[in-house]
C-alpha cells in the first residue's frame, strides 16, 4: 500500500475513532469490548483499504463494525455481565450531571436487554441517525425487517423497568395523601366534618 493511502487510513482512523467507539459501545454495552470491536474492525478494513471507494468508506466501516459485532455475539460462549455505567471523563460535576449519568446508564441497561439485531437497529437509527434504507443496506436485510426490529425494540425499551418506574417524589406525595399524614388535608377535612 502506498504511503499516501496509509496516511489517508491513519487520518480516517483519527477522525472516526470516537464515533466508532461510541457506536460499538452502544452495540456491546461494554467499553472495553467496544474498543476491541473497533480495533478488530479497523484491522480488517486496513487490509481492504485500497479496494474501498473513498466515497463509501463510512458505509463500509459501519457495515464491517456491525458484521463483526454480530460475529462476536455468535461466537461468545460466556455471558458477560454488562457494566451499568458509562466510563465518565474526569471533570467537575455540574447541575444535572447525576441525572444525565443515570439516564445514560438506564439507556445502556435497557439496550443490553434487547436481542442483538434489535439493539443494532435501534443504535443505528437513533444514535447514528441512519435512515431505514441505510440500516437495511448495512445489515443486508429488507426494509420491512428493519421496521419490525425497530418497532419491537422500541416496544421493549418503553416497557423496560428503567423507564416505567414513576419518580420517587410522586410516590412519596401520593403515599402521604393515602396515609392521611398531610396535616393540611386533615385540617380541611376536620373543619368540614364538624359543621
CSV table of C-alpha atoms in Angstrom, one decimal:
chain,number,residue,atom,x,y,z
A,1,UNK,CA,0.0,0.0,0.0
A,2,UNK,CA,1.3,3.4,-0.9
A,3,UNK,CA,2.3,6.0,1.7
A,4,UNK,CA,-0.5,8.2,0.6
A,5,UNK,CA,-3.1,5.5,1.2
A,6,UNK,CA,-1.6,4.7,4.6
A,7,UNK,CA,-1.8,8.4,5.5
A,8,UNK,CA,-5.4,8.5,4.4
A,9,UNK,CA,-6.2,5.5,6.6
A,10,UNK,CA,-4.5,7.0,9.6
A,11,UNK,CA,-6.4,10.3,9.1
A,12,UNK,CA,-9.7,8.4,8.8
A,13,UNK,CA,-9.0,6.4,12.0
A,14,UNK,CA,-8.0,9.5,13.9
A,15,UNK,CA,-11.2,11.3,12.9
A,16,UNK,CA,-13.6,8.3,13.1
A,17,UNK,CA,-12.3,6.6,16.3
A,18,UNK,CA,-14.5,8.4,18.9
A,19,UNK,CA,-17.7,7.9,16.8
A,20,UNK,CA,-16.9,4.3,16.1
A,21,UNK,CA,-16.2,3.5,19.8
A,22,UNK,CA,-19.4,5.3,20.8
A,23,UNK,CA,-21.4,3.2,18.3
A,24,UNK,CA,-19.6,0.0,19.3
A,25,UNK,CA,-20.2,0.8,23.0
A,26,UNK,CA,-23.9,1.1,22.3
A,27,UNK,CA,-23.8,-2.2,20.4
A,28,UNK,CA,-21.8,-4.2,23.0
A,29,UNK,CA,-22.7,-2.4,26.3
A,30,UNK,CA,-19.1,-2.7,27.5
A,31,UNK,CA,-16.5,0.0,26.8
A,32,UNK,CA,-13.5,-2.4,26.6
A,33,UNK,CA,-15.4,-4.8,24.3
A,34,UNK,CA,-16.3,-1.8,22.2
A,35,UNK,CA,-12.7,-0.8,21.8
A,36,UNK,CA,-11.7,-4.3,20.9
A,37,UNK,CA,-14.5,-4.5,18.3
A,38,UNK,CA,-13.4,-1.2,16.7
A,39,UNK,CA,-9.8,-2.3,16.7
A,40,UNK,CA,-10.7,-5.7,15.1
A,41,UNK,CA,-12.9,-3.9,12.5
A,42,UNK,CA,-10.2,-1.4,11.6
A,43,UNK,CA,-7.6,-4.1,11.3
A,44,UNK,CA,-9.8,-5.9,8.8
A,45,UNK,CA,-10.6,-2.7,7.0
A,46,UNK,CA,-6.9,-1.8,6.7
A,47,UNK,CA,-6.3,-5.0,4.7
A,48,UNK,CA,-9.0,-3.9,2.2
A,49,UNK,CA,-8.4,-0.2,2.3
A,50,UNK,CA,-7.0,0.2,-1.2
A,51,UNK,CA,-10.1,-1.5,-2.6
A,52,UNK,CA,-12.7,0.6,-0.8
A,53,UNK,CA,-14.0,3.6,-2.8
A,54,UNK,CA,-13.3,6.9,-0.9
A,55,UNK,CA,-17.0,7.9,-1.1
A,56,UNK,CA,-18.1,4.7,0.6
A,57,UNK,CA,-15.6,4.5,3.4
A,58,UNK,CA,-18.0,5.4,6.2
A,59,UNK,CA,-20.7,3.0,4.9
A,60,UNK,CA,-18.1,0.2,4.5
A,61,UNK,CA,-16.6,0.7,8.0
A,62,UNK,CA,-20.1,0.9,9.7
A,63,UNK,CA,-21.2,-2.3,8.0
A,64,UNK,CA,-18.0,-4.0,8.9
A,65,UNK,CA,-18.4,-2.9,12.5
A,66,UNK,CA,-22.0,-4.2,12.7
A,67,UNK,CA,-21.0,-7.5,11.0
A,68,UNK,CA,-18.1,-8.0,13.4
A,69,UNK,CA,-20.4,-7.4,16.3
A,70,UNK,CA,-22.8,-10.0,15.0
A,71,UNK,CA,-20.0,-12.5,14.7
A,72,UNK,CA,-18.7,-11.6,18.2
A,73,UNK,CA,-22.2,-12.2,19.6
A,74,UNK,CA,-22.5,-15.6,17.8
A,75,UNK,CA,-19.1,-16.7,18.9
A,76,UNK,CA,-19.4,-15.7,22.5
A,77,UNK,CA,-19.6,-18.7,24.8
A,78,UNK,CA,-19.6,-17.0,28.2
A,79,UNK,CA,-22.2,-14.4,29.1
A,80,UNK,CA,-20.6,-11.2,30.2
A,81,UNK,CA,-22.3,-9.0,32.8
A,82,UNK,CA,-22.5,-5.6,31.3
A,83,UNK,CA,-21.4,-2.6,33.4
A,84,UNK,CA,-24.4,-0.4,34.1
A,85,UNK,CA,-22.4,2.9,33.9
A,86,UNK,CA,-20.6,4.7,31.2
A,87,UNK,CA,-16.9,5.5,32.0
A,88,UNK,CA,-17.0,9.2,32.6
A,89,UNK,CA,-14.1,11.5,31.8
A,90,UNK,CA,-12.6,13.3,34.7
A,91,UNK,CA,-14.3,16.7,35.1
A,92,UNK,CA,-16.2,18.8,37.6
A,93,UNK,CA,-19.8,17.7,38.3
A,94,UNK,CA,-22.4,20.3,37.1
A,95,UNK,CA,-26.0,20.7,37.8
A,96,UNK,CA,-27.9,17.8,36.3
A,97,UNK,CA,-24.8,15.7,35.9
A,98,UNK,CA,-26.1,12.9,38.1
A,99,UNK,CA,-29.3,12.8,36.2
A,100,UNK,CA,-27.5,12.6,32.9
A,101,UNK,CA,-25.3,9.8,34.1
A,102,UNK,CA,-28.3,7.9,35.5
A,103,UNK,CA,-30.2,8.4,32.3
A,104,UNK,CA,-27.3,7.1,30.1
A,105,UNK,CA,-26.9,4.1,32.5
A,106,UNK,CA,-30.6,3.3,32.2
A,107,UNK,CA,-30.4,3.5,28.4
A,108,UNK,CA,-27.4,1.2,28.3
A,109,UNK,CA,-29.1,-1.2,30.7
A,110,UNK,CA,-32.3,-1.3,28.6
A,111,UNK,CA,-30.3,-1.7,25.3
A,112,UNK,CA,-28.4,-4.6,26.8
A,113,UNK,CA,-31.7,-6.4,27.4
A,114,UNK,CA,-32.6,-6.3,23.7
A,115,UNK,CA,-31.7,-9.1,21.2
A,116,UNK,CA,-28.6,-8.2,19.2
A,117,UNK,CA,-30.5,-7.4,15.9
A,118,UNK,CA,-33.0,-5.1,17.6
A,119,UNK,CA,-30.2,-3.4,19.6
A,120,UNK,CA,-28.2,-2.9,16.3
A,121,UNK,CA,-31.2,-1.3,14.5
A,122,UNK,CA,-32.0,1.0,17.5
A,123,UNK,CA,-28.4,2.2,17.8
A,124,UNK,CA,-28.0,2.8,14.1
A,125,UNK,CA,-31.4,4.6,13.8
A,126,UNK,CA,-31.4,6.7,16.9
A,127,UNK,CA,-27.7,7.1,17.8
A,128,UNK,CA,-26.1,7.1,14.3
A,129,UNK,CA,-29.1,8.9,12.6
A,130,UNK,CA,-29.2,6.4,9.7
A,131,UNK,CA,-32.4,6.1,7.6
A,132,UNK,CA,-34.2,2.8,7.4
A,133,UNK,CA,-32.8,2.1,3.8
A,134,UNK,CA,-29.2,2.8,5.1
A,135,UNK,CA,-29.7,0.4,8.0
A,136,UNK,CA,-31.2,-2.2,5.7
A,137,UNK,CA,-28.1,-1.9,3.5
A,138,UNK,CA,-25.7,-2.0,6.5
A,139,UNK,CA,-27.4,-5.2,7.8
A,140,UNK,CA,-28.1,-6.7,4.4
A,141,UNK,CA,-31.8,-7.3,5.1
A,142,UNK,CA,-35.1,-6.0,3.9
A,143,UNK,CA,-36.7,-2.6,4.9
A,144,UNK,CA,-39.6,-4.5,6.5
A,145,UNK,CA,-37.2,-6.4,8.7
A,146,UNK,CA,-35.6,-3.2,9.8
A,147,UNK,CA,-39.0,-1.7,10.7
A,148,UNK,CA,-40.1,-4.8,12.6
A,149,UNK,CA,-36.9,-4.8,14.6
A,150,UNK,CA,-37.2,-1.1,15.3
A,151,UNK,CA,-40.9,-1.5,16.4
A,152,UNK,CA,-40.2,-4.5,18.6
A,153,UNK,CA,-37.1,-2.8,20.1
A,154,UNK,CA,-38.9,0.4,20.9
A,155,UNK,CA,-41.8,-1.5,22.5
A,156,UNK,CA,-39.3,-3.5,24.6
A,157,UNK,CA,-37.4,-0.2,25.6
A,158,UNK,CA,-40.7,1.5,26.6
A,159,UNK,CA,-41.7,-1.5,28.7
A,160,UNK,CA,-38.2,-1.7,30.4
A,161,UNK,CA,-38.4,-1.1,34.2
A,162,UNK,CA,-35.8,1.7,34.0
A,163,UNK,CA,-38.3,3.8,32.0
A,164,UNK,CA,-41.6,2.7,33.6
A,165,UNK,CA,-41.0,3.4,37.3
A,166,UNK,CA,-42.6,6.6,38.5
A,167,UNK,CA,-40.4,9.2,40.1
A,168,UNK,CA,-40.0,8.7,43.9
A,169,UNK,CA,-41.3,12.2,44.7
A,170,UNK,CA,-44.6,11.4,43.2
A,171,UNK,CA,-44.9,8.2,45.2
A,172,UNK,CA,-44.0,10.0,48.4
A,173,UNK,CA,-46.6,12.7,47.9
A,174,UNK,CA,-49.3,10.1,47.0
A,175,UNK,CA,-48.3,8.0,50.0
A,176,UNK,CA,-48.8,11.0,52.3
A,177,UNK,CA,-52.3,11.6,50.9
A,178,UNK,CA,-53.2,7.9,51.4
A,179,UNK,CA,-51.8,7.7,54.9
A,180,UNK,CA,-53.6,10.9,55.9
A,181,UNK,CA,-50.3,12.3,57.1
A,182,UNK,CA,-50.7,15.6,55.2
A,183,UNK,CA,-51.8,17.9,58.1
A,184,UNK,CA,-53.3,20.5,55.7
A,185,UNK,CA,-55.6,17.9,54.2
A,186,UNK,CA,-56.7,16.6,57.7
A,187,UNK,CA,-57.5,20.1,58.9
A,188,UNK,CA,-59.6,20.8,55.9
A,189,UNK,CA,-61.5,17.5,56.3
A,190,UNK,CA,-61.9,18.1,60.0
A,191,UNK,CA,-63.2,21.6,59.5
A,192,UNK,CA,-65.8,20.5,57.0
A,193,UNK,CA,-66.9,17.4,59.1
A,194,UNK,CA,-67.5,19.4,62.3
A,195,UNK,CA,-70.0,21.8,60.9
